[in-house]
Short mmCIF file of C-alpha atoms in Angstrom, two decimals:
data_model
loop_
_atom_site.label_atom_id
_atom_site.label_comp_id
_atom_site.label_asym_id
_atom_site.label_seq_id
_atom_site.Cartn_x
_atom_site.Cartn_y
_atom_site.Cartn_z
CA UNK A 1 0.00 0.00 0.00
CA UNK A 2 2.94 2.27 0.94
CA UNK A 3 4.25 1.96 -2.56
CA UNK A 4 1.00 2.74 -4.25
CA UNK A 5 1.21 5.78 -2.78
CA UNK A 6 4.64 6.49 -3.22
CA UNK A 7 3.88 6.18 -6.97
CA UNK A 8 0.72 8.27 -7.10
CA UNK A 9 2.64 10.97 -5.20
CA UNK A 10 5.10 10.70 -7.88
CA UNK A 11 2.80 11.40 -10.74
CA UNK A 12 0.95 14.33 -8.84
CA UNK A 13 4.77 15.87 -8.47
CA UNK A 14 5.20 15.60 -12.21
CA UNK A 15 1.59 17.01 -13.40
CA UNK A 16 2.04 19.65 -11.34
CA UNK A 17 5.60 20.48 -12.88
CA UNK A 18 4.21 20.22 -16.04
CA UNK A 19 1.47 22.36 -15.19
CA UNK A 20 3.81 25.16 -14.07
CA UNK A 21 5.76 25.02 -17.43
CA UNK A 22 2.59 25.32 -19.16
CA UNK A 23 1.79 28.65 -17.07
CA UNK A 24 5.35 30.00 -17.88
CA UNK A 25 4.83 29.00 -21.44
CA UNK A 26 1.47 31.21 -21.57
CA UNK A 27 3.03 33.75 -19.92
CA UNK A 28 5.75 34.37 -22.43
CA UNK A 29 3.35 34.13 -25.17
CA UNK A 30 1.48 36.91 -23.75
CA UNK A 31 4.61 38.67 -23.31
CA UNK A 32 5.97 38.32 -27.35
CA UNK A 33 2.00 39.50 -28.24
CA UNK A 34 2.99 43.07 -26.19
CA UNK A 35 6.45 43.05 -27.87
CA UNK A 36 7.49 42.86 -31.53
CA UNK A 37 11.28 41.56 -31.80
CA UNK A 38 13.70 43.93 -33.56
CA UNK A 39 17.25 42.25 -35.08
CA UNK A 40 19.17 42.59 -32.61
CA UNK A 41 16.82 40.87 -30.37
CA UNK A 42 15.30 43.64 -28.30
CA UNK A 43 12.25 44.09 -27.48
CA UNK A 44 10.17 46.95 -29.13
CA UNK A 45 6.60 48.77 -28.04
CA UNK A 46 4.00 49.48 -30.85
CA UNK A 47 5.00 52.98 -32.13
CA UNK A 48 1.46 54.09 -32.64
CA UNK A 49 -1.99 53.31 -30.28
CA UNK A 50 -5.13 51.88 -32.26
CA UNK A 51 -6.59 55.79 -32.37
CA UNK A 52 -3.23 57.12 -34.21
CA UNK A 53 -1.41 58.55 -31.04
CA UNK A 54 1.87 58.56 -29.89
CA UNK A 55 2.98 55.29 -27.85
CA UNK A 56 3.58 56.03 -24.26
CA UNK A 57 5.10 54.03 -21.41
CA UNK A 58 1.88 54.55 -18.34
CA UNK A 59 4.58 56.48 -16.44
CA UNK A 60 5.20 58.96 -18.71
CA UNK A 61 1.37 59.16 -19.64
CA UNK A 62 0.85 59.90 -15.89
CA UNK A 63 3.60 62.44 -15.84
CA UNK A 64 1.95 64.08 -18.29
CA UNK A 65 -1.04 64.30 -17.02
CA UNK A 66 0.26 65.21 -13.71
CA UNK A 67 1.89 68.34 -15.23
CA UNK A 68 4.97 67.38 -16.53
CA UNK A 69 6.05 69.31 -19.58
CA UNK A 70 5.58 67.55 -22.81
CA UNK A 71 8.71 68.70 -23.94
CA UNK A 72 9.64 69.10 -27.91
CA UNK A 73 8.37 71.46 -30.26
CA UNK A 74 4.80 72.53 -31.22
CA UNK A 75 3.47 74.86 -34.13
CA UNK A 76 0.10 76.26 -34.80
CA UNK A 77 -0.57 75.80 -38.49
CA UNK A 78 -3.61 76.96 -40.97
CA UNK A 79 -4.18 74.53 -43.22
CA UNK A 80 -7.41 74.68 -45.73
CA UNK A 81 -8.99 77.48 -43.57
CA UNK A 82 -9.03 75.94 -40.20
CA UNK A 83 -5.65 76.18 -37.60
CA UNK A 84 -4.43 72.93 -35.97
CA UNK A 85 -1.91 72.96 -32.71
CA UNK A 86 0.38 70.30 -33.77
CA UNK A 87 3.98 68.46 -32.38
CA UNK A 88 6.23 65.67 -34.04
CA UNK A 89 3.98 62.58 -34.89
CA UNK A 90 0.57 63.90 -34.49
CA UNK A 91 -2.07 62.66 -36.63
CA UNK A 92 -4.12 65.51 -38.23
CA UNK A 93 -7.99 64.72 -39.87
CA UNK A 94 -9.12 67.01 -41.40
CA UNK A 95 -11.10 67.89 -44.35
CA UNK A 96 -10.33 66.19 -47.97
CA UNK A 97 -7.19 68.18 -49.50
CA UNK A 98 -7.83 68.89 -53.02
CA UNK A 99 -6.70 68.38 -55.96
CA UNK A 100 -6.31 64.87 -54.81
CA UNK A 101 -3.05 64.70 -57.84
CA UNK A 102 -0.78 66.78 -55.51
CA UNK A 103 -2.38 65.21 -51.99
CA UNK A 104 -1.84 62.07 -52.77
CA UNK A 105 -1.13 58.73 -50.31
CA UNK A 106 2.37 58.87 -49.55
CA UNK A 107 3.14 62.28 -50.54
CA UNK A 108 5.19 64.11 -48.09
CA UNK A 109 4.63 68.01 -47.88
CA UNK A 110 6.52 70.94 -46.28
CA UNK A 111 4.01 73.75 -44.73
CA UNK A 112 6.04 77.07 -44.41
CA UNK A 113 5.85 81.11 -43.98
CA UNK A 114 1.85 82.18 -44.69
CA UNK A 115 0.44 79.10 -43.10
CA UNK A 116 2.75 78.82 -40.03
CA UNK A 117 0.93 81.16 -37.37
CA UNK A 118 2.99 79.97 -34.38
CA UNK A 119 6.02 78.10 -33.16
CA UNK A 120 7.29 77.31 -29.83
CA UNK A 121 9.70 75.30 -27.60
CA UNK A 122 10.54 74.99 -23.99
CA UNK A 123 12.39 77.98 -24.19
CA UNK A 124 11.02 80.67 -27.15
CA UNK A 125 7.88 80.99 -28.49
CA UNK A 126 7.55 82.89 -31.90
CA UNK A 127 4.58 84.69 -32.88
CA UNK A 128 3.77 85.10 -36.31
CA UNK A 129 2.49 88.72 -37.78
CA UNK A 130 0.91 87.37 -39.37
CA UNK A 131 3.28 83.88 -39.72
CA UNK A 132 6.60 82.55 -38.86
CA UNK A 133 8.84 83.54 -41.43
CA UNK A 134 11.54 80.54 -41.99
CA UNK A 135 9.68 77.50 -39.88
CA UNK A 136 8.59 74.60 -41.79
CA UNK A 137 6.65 72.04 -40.46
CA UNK A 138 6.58 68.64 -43.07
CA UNK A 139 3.47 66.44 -43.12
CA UNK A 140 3.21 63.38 -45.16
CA UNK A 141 -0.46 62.16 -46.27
CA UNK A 142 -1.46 58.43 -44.63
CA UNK A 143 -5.24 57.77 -46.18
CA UNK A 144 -7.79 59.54 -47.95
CA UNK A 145 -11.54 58.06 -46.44
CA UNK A 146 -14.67 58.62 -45.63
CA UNK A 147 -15.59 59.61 -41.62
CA UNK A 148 -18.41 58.12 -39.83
CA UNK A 149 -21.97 58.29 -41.06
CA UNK A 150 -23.88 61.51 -39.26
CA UNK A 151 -27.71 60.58 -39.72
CA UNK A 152 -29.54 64.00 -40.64
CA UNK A 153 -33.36 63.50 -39.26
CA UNK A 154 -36.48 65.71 -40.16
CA UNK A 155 -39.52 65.20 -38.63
CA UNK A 156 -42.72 67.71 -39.39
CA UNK A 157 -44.94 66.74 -36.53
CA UNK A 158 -48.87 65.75 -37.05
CA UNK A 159 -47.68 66.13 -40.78
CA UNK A 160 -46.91 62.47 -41.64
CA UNK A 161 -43.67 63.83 -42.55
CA UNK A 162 -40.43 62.88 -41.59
CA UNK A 163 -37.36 62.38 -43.62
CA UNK A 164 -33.49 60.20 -42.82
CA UNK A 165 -30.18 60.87 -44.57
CA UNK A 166 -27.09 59.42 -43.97
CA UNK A 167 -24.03 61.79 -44.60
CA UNK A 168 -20.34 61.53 -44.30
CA UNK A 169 -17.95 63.90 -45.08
CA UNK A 170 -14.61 62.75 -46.84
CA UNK A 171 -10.95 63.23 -44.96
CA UNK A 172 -7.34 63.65 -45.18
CA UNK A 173 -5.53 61.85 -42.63
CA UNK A 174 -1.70 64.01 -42.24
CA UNK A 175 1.08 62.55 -40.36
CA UNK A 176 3.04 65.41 -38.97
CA UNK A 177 6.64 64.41 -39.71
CA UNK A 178 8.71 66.91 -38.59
CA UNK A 179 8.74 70.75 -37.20
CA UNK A 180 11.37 72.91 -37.72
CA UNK A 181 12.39 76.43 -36.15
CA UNK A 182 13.82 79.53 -38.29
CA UNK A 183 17.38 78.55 -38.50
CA UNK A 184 18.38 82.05 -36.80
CA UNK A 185 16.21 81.01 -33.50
CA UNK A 186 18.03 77.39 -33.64
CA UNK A 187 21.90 78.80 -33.47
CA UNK A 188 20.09 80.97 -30.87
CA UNK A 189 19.54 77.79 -28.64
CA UNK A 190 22.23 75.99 -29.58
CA UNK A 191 24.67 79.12 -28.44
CA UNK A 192 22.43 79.09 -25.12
CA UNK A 193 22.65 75.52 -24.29
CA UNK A 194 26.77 75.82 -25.03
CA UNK A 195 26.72 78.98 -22.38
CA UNK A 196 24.72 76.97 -19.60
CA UNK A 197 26.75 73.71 -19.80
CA UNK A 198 30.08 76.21 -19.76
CA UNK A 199 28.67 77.63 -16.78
#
């Protein structure tokens, strides 16, 4: 009888070891979905977030929000009649761009002078009168589509009249590639930032 048990106790020892590789298993594979692999065999987080943002560790989100300055650059920019507060990697929807020839998928634009309205940084902001003369800001075009259906209702009442559209307007989704100071206002900062780390 002793031995009986001695051998059951055995096989509960080894299902349960197996059990535990299983767990360690599913835990990696839940780990590689969060992470893509780069070449050299480090592991990568997604660039972008499913609504087009920048990728964020939580802490720095939480910084953020707590106050923390964002940091970077950020430009104010008029683009066909409405103005759009952009930084490095935003994506911008707005209205179709036409003609659709020059605004096409994959074509990479550089906004500059009249439609730059304002630039800034941690240290200068420049105010346009009317624009920033010598800041660029480039943009390169990611999809042309269709937004979400807005259902337009009329109803006359005690008129038996009533009447349903469907209508949705067609966008320009812009990837905001880079933004670029005057080149006078960058040897400003770079002359700054020498004289601070002299001092």
């Amino acid at each position: 009888a002793e031995d009986m048990d001695d051998i059951q106790d055995e096989d509960m020892e080894e299902e349960d070891g197996e059990d535990e590789d299983e767990d360690e298993e599913g835990e990696y594979e839940e780990e590689a979905d969060d992470y893509v692999d780069d070449a050299d065999g480090e592991h990568l987080s997604p660039m972008y977030t499913t609504t087009g943002a920048l990728y964020r560790p939580k802490s720095e989100r939480l910084a953020l929000q707590a106050g923390y300055p964002g940091g970077g650059e950020f430009a104010v920019i008029n683009l066909a009649g409405f103005q759009h507060k952009v930084t490095k990697d935003d994506l911008l929807i707005v209205n179709k761009l036409k003609p659709v020839s020059e605004w096409s998928v994959g074509s990479t634009h550089t906004l500059k002078d009249d439609n730059i309205l304002l630039m800034a940084s941690q240290n200068k902001t420049l105010v346009g009168v009317p624009s920033v003369k010598g800041a660029e800001v480039d943009v390169m075009v990611e999809e042309i589509t269709r937004d979400k259906t807005m259902v337009v209702f009329k109803k006359r009442r005690r008129k038996h009249s009533r009447r349903r559209n469907g209508f949705r307007r067609e966008v320009t989704f812009l990837r905001v590639l880079d933004i670029r100071m005057p080149e006078a206002e960058q040897e400003d900062e770079i002359n700054s930032d020498i004289g601070e780390m002299a001092a």
